[in-house]
Coordinates of C-alpha atoms (C1' of nucleotides) in Angstrom, one line a residue:
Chain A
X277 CA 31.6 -4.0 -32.3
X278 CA 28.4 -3.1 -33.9
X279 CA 26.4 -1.1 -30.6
X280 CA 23.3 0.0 -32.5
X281 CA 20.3 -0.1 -31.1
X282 CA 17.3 -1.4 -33.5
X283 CA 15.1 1.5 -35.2
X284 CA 11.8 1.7 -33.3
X285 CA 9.1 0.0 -35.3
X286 CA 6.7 2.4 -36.8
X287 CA 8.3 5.8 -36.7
X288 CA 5.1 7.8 -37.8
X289 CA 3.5 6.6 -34.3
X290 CA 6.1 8.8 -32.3
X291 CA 6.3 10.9 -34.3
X292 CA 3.0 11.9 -34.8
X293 CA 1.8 12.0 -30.7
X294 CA 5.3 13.7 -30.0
X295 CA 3.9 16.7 -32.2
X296 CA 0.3 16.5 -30.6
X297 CA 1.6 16.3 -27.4
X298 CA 3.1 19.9 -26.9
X299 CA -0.2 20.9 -28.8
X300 CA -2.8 19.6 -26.6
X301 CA -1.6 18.9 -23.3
X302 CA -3.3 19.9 -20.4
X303 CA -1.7 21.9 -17.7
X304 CA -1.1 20.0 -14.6
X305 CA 0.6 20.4 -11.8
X306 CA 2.8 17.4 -11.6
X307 CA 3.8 18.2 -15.4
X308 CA 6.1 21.3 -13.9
X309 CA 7.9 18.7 -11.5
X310 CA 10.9 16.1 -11.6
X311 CA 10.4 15.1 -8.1
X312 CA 9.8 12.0 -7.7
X313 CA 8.2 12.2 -4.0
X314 CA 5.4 14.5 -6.5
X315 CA 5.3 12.6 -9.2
X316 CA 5.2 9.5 -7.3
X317 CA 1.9 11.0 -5.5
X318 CA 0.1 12.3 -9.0
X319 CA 0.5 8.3 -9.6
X320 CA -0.5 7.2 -6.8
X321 CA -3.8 9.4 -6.7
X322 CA -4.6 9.2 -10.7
X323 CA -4.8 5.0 -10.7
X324 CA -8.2 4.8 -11.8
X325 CA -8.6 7.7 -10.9
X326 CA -10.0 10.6 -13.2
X327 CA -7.3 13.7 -13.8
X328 CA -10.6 16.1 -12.7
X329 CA -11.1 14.6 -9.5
X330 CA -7.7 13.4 -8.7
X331 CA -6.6 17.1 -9.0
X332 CA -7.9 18.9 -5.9
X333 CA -6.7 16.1 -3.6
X334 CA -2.8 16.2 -5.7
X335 CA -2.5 20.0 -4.6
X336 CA -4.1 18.8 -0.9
X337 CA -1.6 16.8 -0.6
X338 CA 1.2 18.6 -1.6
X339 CA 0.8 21.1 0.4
X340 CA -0.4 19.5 3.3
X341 CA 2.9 17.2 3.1
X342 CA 5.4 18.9 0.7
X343 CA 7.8 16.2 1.5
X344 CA 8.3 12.7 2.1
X345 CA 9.3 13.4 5.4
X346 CA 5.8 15.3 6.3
X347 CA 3.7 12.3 5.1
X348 CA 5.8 9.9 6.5
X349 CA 5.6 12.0 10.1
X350 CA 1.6 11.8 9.8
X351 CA -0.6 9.6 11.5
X352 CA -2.6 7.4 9.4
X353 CA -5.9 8.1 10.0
X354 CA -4.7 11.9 9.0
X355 CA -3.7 10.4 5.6
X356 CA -7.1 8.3 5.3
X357 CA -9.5 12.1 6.2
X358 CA -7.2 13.9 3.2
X359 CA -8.1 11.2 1.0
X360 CA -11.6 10.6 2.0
X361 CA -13.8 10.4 -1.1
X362 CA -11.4 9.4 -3.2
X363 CA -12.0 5.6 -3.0
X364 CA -9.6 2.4 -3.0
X365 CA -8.4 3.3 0.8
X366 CA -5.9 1.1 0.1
X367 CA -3.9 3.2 -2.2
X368 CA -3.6 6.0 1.1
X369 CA -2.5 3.7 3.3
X370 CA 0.1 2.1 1.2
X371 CA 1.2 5.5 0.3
X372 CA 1.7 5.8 4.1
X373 CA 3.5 2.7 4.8
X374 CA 6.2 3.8 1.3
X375 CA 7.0 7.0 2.7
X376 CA 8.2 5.4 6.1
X377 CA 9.6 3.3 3.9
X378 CA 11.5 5.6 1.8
X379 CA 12.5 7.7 5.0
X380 CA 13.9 4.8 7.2
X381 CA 15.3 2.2 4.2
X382 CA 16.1 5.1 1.5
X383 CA 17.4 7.9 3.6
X384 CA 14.4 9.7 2.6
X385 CA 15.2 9.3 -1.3
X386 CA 13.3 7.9 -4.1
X387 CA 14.7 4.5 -5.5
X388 CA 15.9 6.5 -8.9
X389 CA 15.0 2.8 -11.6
X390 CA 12.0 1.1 -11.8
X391 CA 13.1 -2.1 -10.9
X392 CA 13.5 -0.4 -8.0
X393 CA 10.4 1.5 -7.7
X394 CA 8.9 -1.9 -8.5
X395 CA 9.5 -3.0 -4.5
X396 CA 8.0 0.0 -3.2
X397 CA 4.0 -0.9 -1.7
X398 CA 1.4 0.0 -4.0
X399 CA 3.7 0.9 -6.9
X400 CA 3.1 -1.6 -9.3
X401 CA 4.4 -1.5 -13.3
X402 CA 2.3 1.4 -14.2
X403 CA 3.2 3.6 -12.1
X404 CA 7.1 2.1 -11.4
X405 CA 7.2 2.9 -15.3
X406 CA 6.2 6.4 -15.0
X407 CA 7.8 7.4 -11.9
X408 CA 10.7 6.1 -14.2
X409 CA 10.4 8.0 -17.0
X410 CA 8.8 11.3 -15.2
X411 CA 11.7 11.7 -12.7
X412 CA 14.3 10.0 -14.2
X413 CA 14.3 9.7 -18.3
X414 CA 14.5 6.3 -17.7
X415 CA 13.2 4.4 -21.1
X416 CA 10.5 2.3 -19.7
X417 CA 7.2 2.2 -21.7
X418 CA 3.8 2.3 -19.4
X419 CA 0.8 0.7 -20.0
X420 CA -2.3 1.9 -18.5
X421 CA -5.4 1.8 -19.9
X422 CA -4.9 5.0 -22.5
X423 CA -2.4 3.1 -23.9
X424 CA -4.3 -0.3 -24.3
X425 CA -6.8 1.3 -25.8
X426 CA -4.9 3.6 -28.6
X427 CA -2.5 0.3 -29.1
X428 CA -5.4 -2.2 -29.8
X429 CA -7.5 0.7 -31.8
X430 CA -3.8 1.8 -34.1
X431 CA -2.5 -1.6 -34.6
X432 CA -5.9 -3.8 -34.5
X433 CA -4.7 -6.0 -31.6
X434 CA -7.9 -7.9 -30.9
X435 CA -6.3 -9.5 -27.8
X436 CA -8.9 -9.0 -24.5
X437 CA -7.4 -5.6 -22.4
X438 CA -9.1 -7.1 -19.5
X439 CA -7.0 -10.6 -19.6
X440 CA -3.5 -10.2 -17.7
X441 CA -2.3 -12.6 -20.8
X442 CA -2.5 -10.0 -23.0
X443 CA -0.2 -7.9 -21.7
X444 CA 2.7 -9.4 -22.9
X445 CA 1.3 -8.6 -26.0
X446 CA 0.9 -4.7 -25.7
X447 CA 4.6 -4.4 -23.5
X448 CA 6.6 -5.6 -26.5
X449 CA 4.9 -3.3 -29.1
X450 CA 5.1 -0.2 -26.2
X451 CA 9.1 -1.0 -26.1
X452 CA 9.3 -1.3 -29.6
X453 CA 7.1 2.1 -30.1
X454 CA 9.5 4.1 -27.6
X455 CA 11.7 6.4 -28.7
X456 CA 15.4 6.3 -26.7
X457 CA 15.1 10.8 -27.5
X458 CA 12.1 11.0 -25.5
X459 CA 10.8 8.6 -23.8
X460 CA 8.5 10.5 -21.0
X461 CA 7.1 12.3 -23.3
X462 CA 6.3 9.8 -25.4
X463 CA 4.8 8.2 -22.4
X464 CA 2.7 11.1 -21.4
X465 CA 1.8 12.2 -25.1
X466 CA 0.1 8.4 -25.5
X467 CA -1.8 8.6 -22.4
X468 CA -2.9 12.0 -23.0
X469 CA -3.9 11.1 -26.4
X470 CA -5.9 8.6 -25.4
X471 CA -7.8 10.5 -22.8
X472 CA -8.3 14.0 -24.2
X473 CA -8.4 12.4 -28.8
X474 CA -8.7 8.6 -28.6
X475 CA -11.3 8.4 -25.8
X476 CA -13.7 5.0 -25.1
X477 CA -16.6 6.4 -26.5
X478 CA -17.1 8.7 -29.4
X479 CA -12.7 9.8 -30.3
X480 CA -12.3 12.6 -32.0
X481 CA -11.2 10.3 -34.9
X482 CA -11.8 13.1 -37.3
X483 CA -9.1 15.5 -36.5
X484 CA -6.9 12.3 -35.6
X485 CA -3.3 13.1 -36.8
X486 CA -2.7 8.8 -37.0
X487 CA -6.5 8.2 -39.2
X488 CA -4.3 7.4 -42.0
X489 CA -2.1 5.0 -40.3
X490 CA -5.2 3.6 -37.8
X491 CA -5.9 0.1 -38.3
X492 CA -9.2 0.7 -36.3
X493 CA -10.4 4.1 -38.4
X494 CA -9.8 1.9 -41.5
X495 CA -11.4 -0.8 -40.9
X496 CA -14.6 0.7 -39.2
X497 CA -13.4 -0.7 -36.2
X498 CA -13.2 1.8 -33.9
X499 CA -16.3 1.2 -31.8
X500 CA -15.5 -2.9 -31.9
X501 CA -11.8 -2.0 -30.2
X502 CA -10.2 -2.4 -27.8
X503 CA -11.8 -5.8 -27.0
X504 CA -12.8 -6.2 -23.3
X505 CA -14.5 -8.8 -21.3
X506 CA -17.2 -7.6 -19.2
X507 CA -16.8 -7.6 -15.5
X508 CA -19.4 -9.6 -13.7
X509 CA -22.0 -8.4 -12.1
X510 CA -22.0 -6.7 -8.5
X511 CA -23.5 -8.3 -5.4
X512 CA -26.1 -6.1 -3.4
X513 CA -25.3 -6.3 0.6
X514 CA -28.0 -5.1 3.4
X515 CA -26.3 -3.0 5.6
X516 CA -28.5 -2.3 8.7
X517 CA -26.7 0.6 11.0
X518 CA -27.2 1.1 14.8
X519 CA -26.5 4.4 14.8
X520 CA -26.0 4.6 18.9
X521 CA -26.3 8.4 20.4
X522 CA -26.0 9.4 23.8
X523 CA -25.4 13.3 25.0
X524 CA -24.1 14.9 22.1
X525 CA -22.1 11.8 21.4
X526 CA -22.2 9.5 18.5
X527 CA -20.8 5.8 18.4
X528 CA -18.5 4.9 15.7
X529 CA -15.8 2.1 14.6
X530 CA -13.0 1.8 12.6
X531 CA -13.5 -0.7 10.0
X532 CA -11.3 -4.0 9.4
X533 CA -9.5 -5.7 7.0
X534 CA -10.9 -7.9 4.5
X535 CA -13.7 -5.3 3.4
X536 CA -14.6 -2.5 1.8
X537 CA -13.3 0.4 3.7
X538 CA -10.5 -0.6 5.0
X539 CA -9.2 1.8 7.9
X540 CA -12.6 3.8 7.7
X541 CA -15.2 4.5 10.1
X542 CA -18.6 3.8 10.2
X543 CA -21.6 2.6 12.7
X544 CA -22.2 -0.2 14.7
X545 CA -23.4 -3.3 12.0
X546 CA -25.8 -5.7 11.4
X547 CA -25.4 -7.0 8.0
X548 CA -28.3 -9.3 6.4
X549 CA -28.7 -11.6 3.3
X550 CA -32.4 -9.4 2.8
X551 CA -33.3 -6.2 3.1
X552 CA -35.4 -6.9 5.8
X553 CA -34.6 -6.6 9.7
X554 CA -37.1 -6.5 11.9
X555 CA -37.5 -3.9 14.7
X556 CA -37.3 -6.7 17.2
X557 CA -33.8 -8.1 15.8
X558 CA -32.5 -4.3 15.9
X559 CA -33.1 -4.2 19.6
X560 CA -31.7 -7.7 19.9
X561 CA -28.0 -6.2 18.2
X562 CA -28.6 -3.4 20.7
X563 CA -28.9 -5.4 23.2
X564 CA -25.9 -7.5 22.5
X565 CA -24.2 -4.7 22.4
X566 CA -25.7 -3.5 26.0
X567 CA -27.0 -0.4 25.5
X568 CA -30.6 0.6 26.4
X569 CA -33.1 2.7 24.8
X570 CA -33.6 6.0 26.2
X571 CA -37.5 6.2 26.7
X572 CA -37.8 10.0 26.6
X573 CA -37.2 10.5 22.9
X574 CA -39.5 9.7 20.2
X575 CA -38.3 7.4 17.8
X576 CA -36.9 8.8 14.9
X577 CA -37.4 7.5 10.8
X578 CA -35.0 4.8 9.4
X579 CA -33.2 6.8 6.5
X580 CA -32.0 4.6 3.4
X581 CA -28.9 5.5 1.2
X582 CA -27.9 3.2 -1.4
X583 CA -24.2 3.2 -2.4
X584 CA -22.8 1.7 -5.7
X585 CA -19.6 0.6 -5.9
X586 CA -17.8 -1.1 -9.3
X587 CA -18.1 -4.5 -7.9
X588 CA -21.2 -4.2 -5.0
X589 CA -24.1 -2.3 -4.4
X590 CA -24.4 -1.2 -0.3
X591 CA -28.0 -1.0 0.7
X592 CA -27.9 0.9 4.2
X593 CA -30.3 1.2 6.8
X594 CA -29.9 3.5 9.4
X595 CA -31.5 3.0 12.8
X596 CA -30.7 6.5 15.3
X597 CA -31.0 5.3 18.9
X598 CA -31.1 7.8 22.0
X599 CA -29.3 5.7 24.6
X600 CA -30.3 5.7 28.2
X601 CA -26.8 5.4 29.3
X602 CA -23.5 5.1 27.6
X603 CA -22.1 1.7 26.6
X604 CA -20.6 0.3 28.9
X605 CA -16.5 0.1 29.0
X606 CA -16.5 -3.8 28.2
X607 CA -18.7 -3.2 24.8
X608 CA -16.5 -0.5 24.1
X609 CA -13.4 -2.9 24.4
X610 CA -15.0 -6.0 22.7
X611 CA -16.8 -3.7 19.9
X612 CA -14.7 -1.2 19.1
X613 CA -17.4 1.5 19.5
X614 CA -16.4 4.2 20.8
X615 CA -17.8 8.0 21.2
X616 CA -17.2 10.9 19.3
X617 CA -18.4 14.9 19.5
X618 CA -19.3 15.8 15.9
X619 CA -16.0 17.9 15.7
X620 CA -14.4 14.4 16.3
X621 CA -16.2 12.5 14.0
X622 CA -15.8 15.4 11.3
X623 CA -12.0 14.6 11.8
X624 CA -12.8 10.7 11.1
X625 CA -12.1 9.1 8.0
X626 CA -15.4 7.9 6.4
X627 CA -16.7 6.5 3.6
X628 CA -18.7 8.6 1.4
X629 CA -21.7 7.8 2.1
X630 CA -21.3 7.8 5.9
X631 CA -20.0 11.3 5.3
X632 CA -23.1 12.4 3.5
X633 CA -25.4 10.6 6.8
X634 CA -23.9 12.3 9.0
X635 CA -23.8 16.2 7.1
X636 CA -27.5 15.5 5.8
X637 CA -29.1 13.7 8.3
X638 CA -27.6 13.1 11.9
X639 CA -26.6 17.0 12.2
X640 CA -30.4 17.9 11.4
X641 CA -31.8 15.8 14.0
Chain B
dC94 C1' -27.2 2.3 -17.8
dT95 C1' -21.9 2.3 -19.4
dC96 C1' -17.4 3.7 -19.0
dC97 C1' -13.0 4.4 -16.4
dC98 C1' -8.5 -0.4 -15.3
dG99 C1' -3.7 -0.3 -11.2
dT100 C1' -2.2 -3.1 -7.3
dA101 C1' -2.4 -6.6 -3.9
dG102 C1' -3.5 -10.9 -2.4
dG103 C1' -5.2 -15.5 -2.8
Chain C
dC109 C1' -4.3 -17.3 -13.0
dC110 C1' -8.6 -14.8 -10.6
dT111 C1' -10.9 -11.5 -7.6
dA112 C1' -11.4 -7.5 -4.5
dC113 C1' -11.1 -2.8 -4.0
dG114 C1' -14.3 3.4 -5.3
dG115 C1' -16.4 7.1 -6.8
dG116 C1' -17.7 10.0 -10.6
dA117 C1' -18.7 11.4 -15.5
dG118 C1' -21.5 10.9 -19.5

DNA sequence: CTCCCGTAGG
DNA sequence: CCTACGGGAG
């Protein structure tokens, strides 16, 4: 019975970012670990996601919740304030919903495969992959965008990154590239490689251990790969905020599905097709919402902040309104307004740039 | 301005 | 298959 396993295809590949690896790796955290419950959350936090600013919020929340168990105790909204700033919400709370997961269905155990991995909420084949190979050796080859890129630039694979067709593609050279010996490492040396040597713009092709063996260097391709489709361009909403004071309360309401912000808090919303609302049609969203301006206090400047966002630029308009009494319980229920002392809304998970109102403007006032 | 590109849901 | 979902660095 002949049990050999093929030879992996282009052994100077392996070879050559196994012996860069050790060389130029940066030190991180969730490099010194085979848990899976860490490893799992470097993942989790690091999908597109940058290493510099994923890092602070890794060791928040490792020390915050050193185990499964401690997340999976936590109240969501706790989850949503540690990862405030740190965008796609939906990542936290699907990081919430797998740890109750892993508590109640996996006796508090990582699935130890990726197939696995692969049912667990917001683990898709990226991260099921190195969860995989990080905790487990297991010889699964990931594909994130590192790895597109040094692929398509190495081997001149024109196919479009940003088409989900071309995957197939780039999984059956990854398998064929990974070696049975090592393959996390090989995992982490390619993605390292391609963010720290073989970056997007302007690699370090010079001191490039695979120049000789680079399709792309060759060829004087190197700026034309990898090939990807531009994304289309954003939308610009109008975001006009009542933001409803009374006492040394503020009015605020968790945002709903469907949306940007999922989970988060923010004001009470008018949201228009223009820029424009008029003064008249604030007062008329006030008054739908039955509150009444308080006539003892001057009224105060409508701040602006603009927001961009990959796929949609926010254009907000604040309007701060003194109210002459609070809402009443009825709004409350129908609106989900409620009020908050600033040490309660400090505790609130917010979107940035609610965050930034509130610490540069409201507080001042 | 351009670049980053993983997962879920439709 | 397609689109929605962040925030920051350069």
């Amino acid at each position: 019975m002949n049990t050999q396993t093929a030879l992996p295809a282009h052994p100077y590949f392996a070879q050559a970012l196994l012996e860069w690896y050790p060389r130029h790796r940066r030190d991180l955290p969730w490099r010194h670990t085979r848990d899976p419950y860490a490893i799992w959350l470097s993942e989790v936090i690091l999908q597109q996601t940058r290493v510099k600013q994923g890092l602070p919020y890794y060791l928040d929340f490792v020390t915050t919740y050193p185990t499964v168990h401690d997340l999976a105790a936590a109240p969501e909204e706790e989850v949503l304030r540690h990862w405030q700033g740190l965008g796609y919400y939906s990542r936290a709370r699907n990081m919430h919903h797998t740890a109750q997961q892993v508590v109640r269905e996996y006796g508090g155990q990582f699935p130890n495969n990726y197939a696995e991995l692969l049912k667990l909420r917001g683990v898709g084949q990226y991260t099921a992959a190195a969860i995989a190979s990080f905790a487990f050796g297991e010889k699964v080859a990931v594909l994130d965008g590192n790895v597109f890129r040094v692929l398509s630039r190495v081997f001149g694979i024109t196919a479009d990154i940003a088409a989900p067709a071309s995957r197939k593609e780039f999984q059956l050279l990854a398998n064929q590239l990974i070696p049975a010996e090592a393959p996390d490492e090989f995992n982490q040396a390619v993605m390292e490689f391609g963010a720290i040597q073989c970056t997007p713009v302007n690699p370090d092709c010079l001191f490039c251990p695979l120049q000789r063996e680079c399709y792309a260097f060759q060829h004087g391709m190197v700026n034309q790969l990898p090939v990807k489709t531009k994304a289309k361009a954003s939308r610009t909403r109008y975001f006009h905020y009542l933001v409803l004071r009374h006492g040394d309360t503020v009015y605020m309401r968790r945002r709903g599905p469907k949306d940007i912000w999922h989970g988060l808090y923010d004001f009470a919303l008018t949201e228009t097709e223009t820029p424009e609302l008029s003064a008249l049609e604030v007062l008329d969203t006030l008054e739908a919402l039955g509150g009444q301006v308080a006539t003892n206090r001057a009224e105060e400047p409508v701040q602006a902040l603009r927001h961009v966002l990959s796929h949609q630029k926010v254009e907000a308009r604040f309007h701060s309104i003194w109210l002459e009494a609070p809402l009443p319980a009825s709004v409350i229920t129908t609106s989900g307004l409620a009020p908050y002392t600033a040490s309660q809304t400090e505790e609130l998970p917010k979107p940035i740039m609610i965050a930034n109102y509130i610490n540069n403007r409201l507080n001042k006032n």
